[in-house]
Coordinates of C-alpha atoms in Angstrom, one line a residue:
Chain A
M1 CA 0.3 -0.1 0.2
S2 CA 1.4 3.3 -1.1
L3 CA 1.4 6.3 1.5
V4 CA -0.1 9.7 0.1
I5 CA 0.4 11.4 3.3
D6 CA 3.0 10.7 6.1
G7 CA 2.9 13.1 8.5
K8 CA 5.9 12.5 11.2
N9 CA 5.4 14.8 14.5
V10 CA 4.4 17.5 12.9
D11 CA 3.9 21.0 14.6
F12 CA 2.6 24.1 13.3
S13 CA 3.1 27.5 15.1
Y14 CA 2.9 31.3 14.0
R15 CA 3.9 34.4 16.0
V16 CA 1.5 37.2 16.9
L17 CA 2.1 39.9 18.4
T18 CA 0.1 40.8 21.9
N19 CA -1.0 44.3 21.0
H20 CA -2.1 43.8 17.5
Q21 CA -1.9 46.5 15.3
S22 CA 0.8 46.2 12.6
S23 CA 1.9 50.1 12.3
L24 CA 5.8 50.8 12.5
K25 CA 4.8 54.2 14.8
T26 CA 2.9 51.9 17.7
L27 CA 5.6 49.1 16.8
F28 CA 8.5 51.4 17.3
K29 CA 6.9 53.0 20.5
D30 CA 6.0 49.9 22.0
F31 CA 9.5 48.5 21.2
V32 CA 11.2 51.2 23.0
N33 CA 9.3 50.9 26.0
R34 CA 9.5 47.1 26.2
K35 CA 6.2 46.5 25.2
V36 CA 6.6 44.0 22.4
R37 CA 5.6 40.5 23.2
V38 CA 5.5 38.0 20.5
E39 CA 3.4 35.3 21.3
N40 CA 3.9 32.1 19.8
Y41 CA 0.4 30.3 18.8
Q42 CA 0.7 26.6 18.9
A43 CA -1.9 25.6 16.2
L44 CA -1.0 22.2 15.9
S45 CA 1.1 20.1 18.0
D46 CA 2.7 16.6 17.5
I47 CA 0.5 15.9 14.9
S48 CA 1.3 12.0 13.2
F49 CA -0.6 10.3 10.5
E50 CA -0.4 8.4 7.8
V51 CA -3.1 8.2 5.1
T52 CA -2.7 5.2 2.5
K53 CA -4.1 5.9 -1.3
G54 CA -7.5 5.2 -1.9
E55 CA -8.5 6.0 1.8
T56 CA -11.4 8.8 2.2
V57 CA -10.2 10.2 5.8
A58 CA -12.4 12.9 7.7
I59 CA -11.3 15.3 10.0
I60 CA -13.6 16.4 13.2
G61 CA -13.6 18.4 16.0
K62 CA -14.4 22.0 17.3
N63 CA -13.9 25.5 16.3
G64 CA -10.4 26.0 16.6
A65 CA -9.5 22.9 17.2
G66 CA -7.0 23.0 14.4
K67 CA -8.8 21.1 11.4
S68 CA -8.4 24.2 8.7
T69 CA -4.8 24.5 9.5
L70 CA -4.1 21.1 9.3
L71 CA -5.6 20.8 6.0
K72 CA -3.7 24.3 4.9
L73 CA -0.6 22.0 5.6
L74 CA -2.0 19.3 3.7
A75 CA -2.5 21.9 0.7
Q76 CA 1.0 22.7 1.0
V77 CA 0.1 26.4 1.2
V78 CA 1.9 26.6 4.5
P79 CA 5.1 24.7 5.5
P80 CA 5.1 23.1 9.3
T81 CA 7.2 24.9 11.6
K82 CA 8.6 21.2 12.9
G83 CA 8.3 17.8 11.5
K84 CA 7.8 16.1 8.7
L85 CA 5.0 16.0 6.4
Q86 CA 5.2 14.3 3.1
I87 CA 2.5 14.3 0.4
T88 CA 2.7 12.3 -2.9
G89 CA 1.0 12.9 -6.3
T90 CA -1.0 16.1 -7.0
V91 CA -3.3 17.7 -5.1
A92 CA -6.5 19.4 -5.4
P93 CA -7.7 21.6 -2.8
M94 CA -10.9 22.5 -2.6
I95 CA -10.5 24.3 0.7
E96 CA -12.8 27.2 -0.6
L97 CA -14.3 27.1 -4.2
G98 CA -13.5 29.7 -6.4
A99 CA -10.6 31.3 -4.6
G100 CA -8.7 32.5 -7.7
F101 CA -11.8 33.3 -9.3
N102 CA -11.9 37.1 -10.9
Q103 CA -15.0 39.1 -11.5
E104 CA -13.8 40.4 -14.2
L105 CA -12.9 37.6 -16.7
T106 CA -15.3 35.6 -18.2
G107 CA -16.5 32.2 -17.4
R108 CA -14.4 30.4 -19.8
E109 CA -11.4 32.8 -18.9
N110 CA -11.8 31.9 -15.3
I111 CA -12.3 28.2 -15.4
I112 CA -8.8 28.4 -17.4
F113 CA -7.2 30.7 -15.3
Y114 CA -8.5 28.8 -11.7
S115 CA -7.0 25.1 -13.5
A116 CA -3.8 26.9 -14.2
L117 CA -4.1 27.8 -10.4
L118 CA -4.4 24.3 -9.3
G119 CA -1.4 23.2 -11.7
R120 CA -3.3 21.8 -14.8
D121 CA -2.2 21.9 -18.2
V122 CA -3.8 24.8 -19.6
E123 CA -3.9 23.3 -23.4
K124 CA -5.8 20.2 -22.0
V125 CA -8.6 22.1 -20.1
K126 CA -9.0 24.8 -22.9
Q127 CA -10.5 21.7 -24.7
R128 CA -12.5 20.9 -21.9
V129 CA -13.7 23.8 -21.2
D130 CA -17.3 23.6 -22.9
Q131 CA -18.0 20.2 -21.0
I132 CA -17.1 22.0 -17.9
A133 CA -19.4 24.8 -18.8
D134 CA -22.3 21.9 -19.5
W135 CA -21.7 20.2 -16.5
A136 CA -22.0 23.2 -14.3
G137 CA -25.2 24.2 -16.2
V138 CA -23.7 27.6 -17.0
S139 CA -22.9 27.4 -21.0
D140 CA -24.9 30.1 -21.9
H141 CA -23.4 32.6 -19.7
L142 CA -19.7 31.0 -20.5
D143 CA -18.4 34.4 -22.2
Y144 CA -20.2 36.7 -19.7
Q145 CA -18.0 38.5 -17.2
L146 CA -18.1 36.6 -13.8
R147 CA -19.8 39.5 -12.2
T148 CA -23.3 38.6 -14.0
F149 CA -23.2 35.2 -12.4
S150 CA -25.2 34.5 -9.5
S151 CA -23.3 33.0 -6.8
G152 CA -24.9 29.5 -7.2
M153 CA -23.8 29.8 -10.8
I154 CA -20.5 30.7 -9.4
A155 CA -20.4 27.9 -6.7
R156 CA -21.1 25.1 -9.6
L157 CA -18.8 26.6 -11.6
A158 CA -16.1 26.1 -9.3
F159 CA -16.8 22.8 -8.2
A160 CA -16.9 21.5 -11.9
T161 CA -13.6 22.9 -12.8
A162 CA -12.2 22.0 -9.5
T163 CA -13.4 18.3 -9.9
D164 CA -12.6 18.0 -13.9
E165 CA -9.6 16.7 -13.4
V166 CA -9.3 13.8 -11.0
S167 CA -5.9 14.5 -8.6
D168 CA -4.0 12.0 -6.3
L169 CA -5.2 13.6 -3.0
L170 CA -8.6 15.7 -2.7
L171 CA -8.9 18.0 0.1
I172 CA -12.4 19.1 1.2
D173 CA -13.6 22.0 3.6
E174 CA -17.5 21.7 4.1
V175 CA -18.3 21.8 0.4
L176 CA -20.1 18.7 -0.2
S177 CA -23.6 20.4 -1.0
V178 CA -23.3 22.9 -3.8
G179 CA -25.9 24.6 -5.1
D180 CA -30.1 24.1 -5.3
G181 CA -31.2 20.3 -4.7
E182 CA -30.5 18.9 -8.3
F183 CA -27.1 19.9 -8.6
A184 CA -26.2 18.9 -5.0
Q185 CA -27.3 15.4 -5.7
K186 CA -25.1 15.7 -9.2
S187 CA -22.3 16.8 -7.2
R188 CA -22.5 14.0 -4.6
K189 CA -22.9 11.7 -7.4
R190 CA -19.8 13.0 -8.9
M191 CA -18.0 12.9 -5.5
Q192 CA -18.7 9.0 -5.1
D193 CA -17.3 8.7 -8.4
I194 CA -14.4 10.3 -7.7
I195 CA -13.9 7.9 -4.3
N196 CA -14.9 5.0 -6.7
L197 CA -12.0 5.8 -8.8
G198 CA -9.4 5.5 -5.9
T199 CA -8.9 9.3 -5.3
T200 CA -7.6 9.5 -1.8
I201 CA -9.6 12.2 0.1
V202 CA -9.3 14.1 3.5
L203 CA -12.2 16.3 4.5
V204 CA -13.0 18.5 7.1
S205 CA -16.7 18.5 8.3
H206 CA -19.1 19.1 11.3
D207 CA -21.8 17.2 9.6
L208 CA -21.4 13.8 11.4
A209 CA -23.6 12.1 9.2
T210 CA -22.0 13.0 6.3
V211 CA -18.6 12.0 7.9
S212 CA -20.0 8.7 8.7
E213 CA -21.4 8.1 5.7
L214 CA -18.1 8.8 3.5
A215 CA -15.3 7.9 5.5
N216 CA -13.6 5.2 6.2
R217 CA -11.5 6.5 9.2
V218 CA -11.8 9.4 11.2
I219 CA -9.2 11.6 12.8
W220 CA -10.5 13.6 16.1
L221 CA -8.3 16.9 16.9
E222 CA -8.8 18.8 20.3
N223 CA -6.4 21.8 20.9
G224 CA -4.2 21.1 18.2
K225 CA -3.2 17.3 19.0
L226 CA -4.4 14.5 17.4
K227 CA -7.1 13.1 20.2
K228 CA -8.6 9.6 18.2
N229 CA -7.5 8.4 15.1
G230 CA -9.8 5.6 13.8
D231 CA -12.8 3.8 12.8
P232 CA -15.5 6.4 12.1
K233 CA -18.0 4.5 14.4
E234 CA -15.5 4.6 17.4
V235 CA -14.2 7.9 17.2
I236 CA -17.5 9.4 16.3
A237 CA -18.9 7.7 19.6
A238 CA -16.4 8.8 21.8
Y239 CA -16.5 12.5 19.9
L240 CA -20.1 12.9 21.1
S241 CA -19.5 11.5 24.6
S242 CA -16.9 13.9 25.1
G243 CA -19.8 16.4 25.4
S244 CA -18.7 18.7 22.4
Chain B
M1 CA 29.3 11.0 -10.2
R2 CA 26.1 11.7 -12.2
A3 CA 25.4 14.7 -14.0
K4 CA 22.4 16.5 -12.0
K5 CA 19.7 17.1 -14.8
V6 CA 19.1 20.6 -15.2
S7 CA 15.9 21.7 -15.8
L8 CA 13.8 24.7 -16.3
Y9 CA 12.0 23.4 -13.0
S10 CA 15.4 22.8 -11.1
L11 CA 16.5 26.3 -11.9
T12 CA 13.4 28.3 -11.0
G13 CA 11.3 25.8 -9.0
F14 CA 8.1 26.5 -11.6
S15 CA 7.2 23.6 -13.6
K16 CA 5.9 23.8 -17.2
N17 CA 2.0 24.7 -16.0
N18 CA 3.3 27.1 -13.7
L19 CA 5.2 28.9 -16.6
Q20 CA 1.6 28.7 -18.4
L21 CA 0.2 30.3 -15.0
L22 CA 2.8 32.9 -15.5
R23 CA 1.7 33.8 -19.2
L24 CA -2.1 33.9 -18.0
L25 CA -1.3 36.2 -14.9
I26 CA 0.8 38.7 -17.0
Q27 CA -2.0 38.5 -19.8
Q28 CA -4.4 39.9 -16.9
E29 CA -2.0 42.1 -15.9
L30 CA -1.9 44.1 -19.0
T31 CA -5.4 43.7 -20.1
L32 CA -7.5 44.2 -16.4
R33 CA -6.5 47.1 -15.9
Y34 CA -8.2 48.6 -18.9
K35 CA -11.0 46.4 -19.1
R36 CA -13.6 49.1 -18.8
S37 CA -12.1 51.8 -20.4
V38 CA -12.9 53.1 -23.8
I39 CA -9.6 52.6 -25.5
G40 CA -8.3 49.9 -23.3
I41 CA -4.8 48.8 -23.6
G42 CA -4.3 52.0 -26.0
W43 CA -3.7 53.8 -22.5
T44 CA -0.5 52.1 -22.4
L45 CA 0.7 54.1 -25.4
L46 CA -0.8 57.4 -25.0
N47 CA 0.1 57.3 -21.1
P48 CA 3.6 57.9 -21.8
M49 CA 3.0 60.7 -24.4
L50 CA 0.7 62.6 -21.9
T51 CA 3.1 62.4 -19.3
S52 CA 6.2 63.2 -20.9
F53 CA 4.3 65.8 -23.2
V54 CA 3.1 67.8 -19.7
L55 CA 6.6 67.5 -18.2
W56 CA 8.1 69.0 -21.6
I57 CA 5.5 72.1 -21.5
V58 CA 7.1 72.5 -17.8
F59 CA 10.8 71.6 -18.0
S60 CA 11.7 72.3 -21.9
F61 CA 12.1 75.8 -20.8
F62 CA 15.1 75.0 -18.4
F63 CA 16.8 72.0 -19.5
A64 CA 16.3 71.8 -23.0
G65 CA 19.5 74.0 -23.6
K66 CA 21.4 72.2 -21.3
L67 CA 21.4 69.2 -23.3
Q68 CA 24.7 68.5 -25.3
T69 CA 24.6 69.4 -29.1
G70 CA 22.9 66.7 -31.0
Q71 CA 20.9 65.6 -28.3
Q72 CA 16.8 66.6 -28.0
F73 CA 14.9 67.2 -25.0
A74 CA 11.9 65.5 -26.0
P75 CA 12.9 62.0 -26.7
Y76 CA 15.4 62.2 -23.9
L77 CA 12.6 63.1 -21.2
M78 CA 10.3 60.4 -22.8
A79 CA 13.1 57.8 -22.4
G80 CA 13.5 59.0 -18.9
V81 CA 9.6 59.1 -18.2
L82 CA 9.4 55.4 -20.0
L83 CA 11.9 53.9 -17.8
N84 CA 11.0 55.3 -14.6
T85 CA 7.1 54.3 -15.2
F86 CA 8.5 50.6 -15.5
F87 CA 10.5 50.7 -12.3
N88 CA 7.9 52.6 -9.8
Q89 CA 4.8 50.4 -11.2
G90 CA 6.5 47.6 -11.6
L91 CA 8.1 47.7 -8.3
L92 CA 4.8 48.8 -6.7
Q93 CA 2.7 46.0 -8.5
A94 CA 5.2 43.4 -7.4
A95 CA 5.2 44.5 -3.8
N96 CA 1.2 44.5 -3.8
S97 CA 0.9 41.4 -5.7
I98 CA 1.4 39.1 -3.4
A99 CA -1.2 40.7 -0.5
A100 CA -3.7 41.1 -3.2
N101 CA -3.5 37.4 -4.1
G102 CA -3.7 36.5 -0.5
N103 CA -6.7 34.6 -0.9
I104 CA -5.7 32.5 -3.5
L105 CA -2.3 31.9 -1.5
T106 CA -4.0 30.8 1.5
K107 CA -5.9 28.0 -0.5
V108 CA -4.0 26.7 -4.0
S109 CA -0.4 25.7 -3.4
V110 CA 1.1 28.3 -6.3
P111 CA 4.8 29.3 -5.9
P112 CA 3.7 32.5 -4.4
K113 CA 6.7 34.5 -6.2
I114 CA 5.2 33.7 -9.3
F115 CA 2.8 37.0 -8.8
A116 CA 5.6 39.1 -8.0
F117 CA 7.3 38.2 -11.2
A118 CA 4.1 38.3 -13.6
A119 CA 4.1 41.8 -12.2
S120 CA 7.6 42.6 -13.0
L121 CA 7.2 41.1 -16.2
A122 CA 4.2 43.1 -17.6
A123 CA 5.9 46.4 -16.3
F124 CA 8.7 45.1 -19.3
I125 CA 6.5 44.7 -21.7
N126 CA 4.1 48.0 -20.9
F127 CA 8.2 49.0 -21.5
L128 CA 8.3 47.8 -24.9
I129 CA 5.1 48.8 -25.7
G130 CA 6.2 52.6 -25.0
L131 CA 9.0 52.3 -27.2
I132 CA 6.5 52.7 -30.0
P133 CA 5.5 56.3 -29.3
L134 CA 9.0 56.8 -27.9
T135 CA 10.0 56.0 -31.6
L136 CA 7.9 58.5 -32.9
V137 CA 9.2 61.2 -30.9
V138 CA 12.7 60.4 -31.8
Y139 CA 11.6 60.4 -35.6
I140 CA 9.4 64.1 -35.0
S141 CA 12.5 65.5 -33.1
G142 CA 14.9 64.7 -36.4
Q143 CA 17.2 62.3 -34.5
S144 CA 18.5 59.1 -35.3
F145 CA 18.4 55.8 -33.8
S146 CA 21.3 53.8 -32.7
F147 CA 22.7 50.7 -34.1
F148 CA 23.0 49.3 -30.9
L149 CA 18.9 49.4 -30.1
P150 CA 18.6 45.7 -29.3
V151 CA 20.7 46.3 -26.2
V152 CA 17.2 47.9 -24.8
L153 CA 16.0 44.5 -24.7
L154 CA 19.2 43.6 -22.1
V155 CA 18.3 46.8 -20.5
G156 CA 14.8 46.0 -19.5
F157 CA 15.8 42.4 -18.6
F158 CA 18.2 43.4 -16.0
L159 CA 15.5 46.3 -14.7
A160 CA 12.9 43.3 -14.4
L161 CA 15.2 41.6 -12.3
F162 CA 16.0 44.4 -10.4
V163 CA 12.3 45.4 -9.8
A164 CA 11.3 41.3 -9.2
G165 CA 13.7 41.1 -6.6
V166 CA 13.0 44.1 -5.0
G167 CA 9.4 43.6 -5.3
L168 CA 9.6 40.4 -3.7
A169 CA 11.1 41.6 -0.6
L170 CA 8.7 44.4 -0.1
S171 CA 6.0 42.2 -0.7
V172 CA 7.0 40.6 2.6
I173 CA 7.3 43.8 4.1
F174 CA 4.2 45.4 3.0
I175 CA 2.4 42.4 4.4
R176 CA 4.4 42.7 8.0
F177 CA 3.5 46.2 7.9
D178 CA 1.2 48.1 6.6
D179 CA 2.8 51.5 6.9
A180 CA 5.7 50.8 4.6
R181 CA 3.5 51.2 1.7
N182 CA 3.3 55.3 2.3
I183 CA 7.2 55.2 2.9
I184 CA 7.9 53.4 -0.1
N185 CA 5.8 56.3 -2.1
V186 CA 8.0 58.9 -0.4
L187 CA 11.3 56.9 -1.2
L188 CA 10.0 56.6 -4.9
L189 CA 9.7 60.4 -5.2
I190 CA 12.9 60.9 -3.8
I191 CA 14.6 58.0 -6.0
L192 CA 12.8 60.0 -9.1
Y193 CA 14.4 63.1 -8.3
L194 CA 17.8 61.4 -7.8
T195 CA 17.5 60.0 -11.5
P196 CA 18.1 61.7 -14.8
V197 CA 14.5 61.8 -15.8
F198 CA 14.2 65.4 -16.9
Y199 CA 17.1 66.9 -16.1
P200 CA 20.3 66.5 -17.4
I201 CA 23.1 65.3 -14.8
S202 CA 25.4 68.5 -15.7
I203 CA 23.4 70.8 -14.4
L204 CA 23.9 69.5 -10.8
N205 CA 27.1 70.3 -9.1
E206 CA 29.8 68.2 -8.2
R207 CA 28.9 66.5 -5.2
M208 CA 25.4 65.9 -6.4
Q209 CA 26.6 64.7 -9.6
Q210 CA 28.2 61.6 -7.6
I211 CA 24.9 60.7 -6.0
V212 CA 22.9 60.8 -8.8
T213 CA 25.7 58.6 -10.5
L214 CA 25.5 56.2 -7.7
N215 CA 22.0 55.6 -8.4
P216 CA 21.7 52.2 -10.5
L217 CA 18.6 53.5 -12.1
T218 CA 21.2 56.2 -14.0
S219 CA 23.2 53.7 -15.5
F220 CA 20.0 52.0 -16.7
L221 CA 18.7 55.1 -17.9
D222 CA 22.2 56.1 -19.9
V223 CA 22.4 53.0 -21.2
F224 CA 18.9 52.9 -22.6
R225 CA 19.2 56.5 -23.9
W226 CA 22.7 55.4 -25.6
S227 CA 21.1 52.4 -27.4
F228 CA 18.0 53.9 -28.2
S229 CA 19.4 56.9 -30.2
N230 CA 22.7 58.3 -28.9
N231 CA 21.0 60.7 -26.2
A232 CA 23.4 59.8 -23.5
V233 CA 26.8 58.8 -23.1
A234 CA 27.0 55.1 -21.7
T235 CA 30.3 53.8 -20.3
L236 CA 31.3 49.7 -20.0
A237 CA 31.0 50.6 -16.1
D238 CA 27.2 51.8 -16.7
F239 CA 26.9 48.2 -18.5
I240 CA 28.6 46.4 -15.5
Y241 CA 26.7 48.4 -13.2
L242 CA 23.3 48.0 -14.4
S243 CA 23.7 44.0 -14.8
L244 CA 25.4 43.6 -11.4
T245 CA 22.3 45.4 -10.0
G246 CA 19.9 43.2 -11.7
I247 CA 21.6 39.9 -10.7
F248 CA 22.1 41.0 -6.9
F249 CA 18.8 42.5 -6.2
F250 CA 17.4 39.5 -7.9
T251 CA 18.9 37.1 -5.6
L252 CA 19.0 39.4 -2.5
G253 CA 15.1 39.3 -2.9
N254 CA 14.5 35.7 -3.7
F255 CA 16.6 34.9 -0.7
F256 CA 15.0 37.4 1.7
F257 CA 11.6 36.0 0.3
K258 CA 12.4 32.6 0.8
R259 CA 13.7 33.2 4.4
Y260 CA 10.5 35.1 5.7
W261 CA 7.9 33.8 3.4
P262 CA 7.0 30.8 5.9
R263 CA 6.5 33.0 8.6
T264 CA 4.6 35.9 6.8
V265 CA 2.1 33.3 5.4
S266 CA 0.2 32.5 8.5
M267 CA -0.5 36.6 8.7
L268 CA -2.3 36.6 5.2

């Protein structure tokens, strides 16, 4: 079994100035008065876990437990402060759908640009644009600027573009239900297809019903630490009984 | 020992697909600014002409007679305006680009430097477009073109490196300190006055001449004017100075960025 994610003792912390004002003047004044205190905010500490190819792993936990931070680390947007995090293969982050969409560009240009941001081959995407728009149901609007799109259309277009090419690892942050009833079903089906194709998925969700339906392993984070990692039923039961 | 394969990727950290993205970003930078305007990218042609025209009205009384014989003030001035616009706008856009695309950078894994490089290269292309009206002005003023015209590309290339390097370093500083933006605007104004954009260097006293010569932009400008239409004197020292400036600041900027980016990204 090949590992897609191999995390060993991953730490992530960032520094925050205690009086949060990023102005040189106040910083200088405080510095002279020795009032500058830099605090290390430990978002994740000592997280070790592995994910093998084809698994669907859900990350659960309270707000501020470090779920989204972990997802950012997996998306390779930020490097871990300490420890080792090895990711093999291509990653499609669906952390926020449509991050990178530009209101002034047309639907067509946005599909191409968003795909380029995801590191895909633009030439290949160009040939797929019509199919992507068709699947998202925005074919009529394809050559209009994005600001003429409704928010539902944008979400559909983003989902269609992000899932058009199957990556080795898909990172999802609460984006499973997109658009209206019909499209939500369509997107759910596509997610199922992607899972069946053997793509590895890591998802963050508060919706425990979805988690137990999709995931075959659950990781429970609490205060930046890995609390439990294992069978969905067990972990969810433990999570619920902990009173959160 | 096996020779290490040198690829574009190993040299720049960019994959082939990243280069496609770079192209798209440059396209956007060039066209989006004018998306809602009537003459669109025509502003790129018109802007340096209008700016130069205003400066020409103001300064030609003072400085036109002070140039060396055979040099015309209008092309002299416009070359200065073009190069200064390249530097100023390229730098500010490169420095802003990373903060402006913070939303993307915290969600998708893209080499962040790509945004600064795109801004710098877009400024380079704007500069090249600006050479068209400059050609016109040189022609009208009755000056001849130089045989060394292709050297302009070299000047632009090294200035793009310079701009990208300083822009990268500034981009980190801009994210950390909001005030840096305002300081930079003042600094850019000082640099404008310390570059012989609209005055000939000969009008300055000796002390000031030394300071202005130390400014690397002066070397860029001298070589640019010389290679375009013999409108300045360029020495070998100027060539060496501008290429070293470009390479040095590009390396320094990349190093600075690499060092401070991991800590800065969490502030976006």
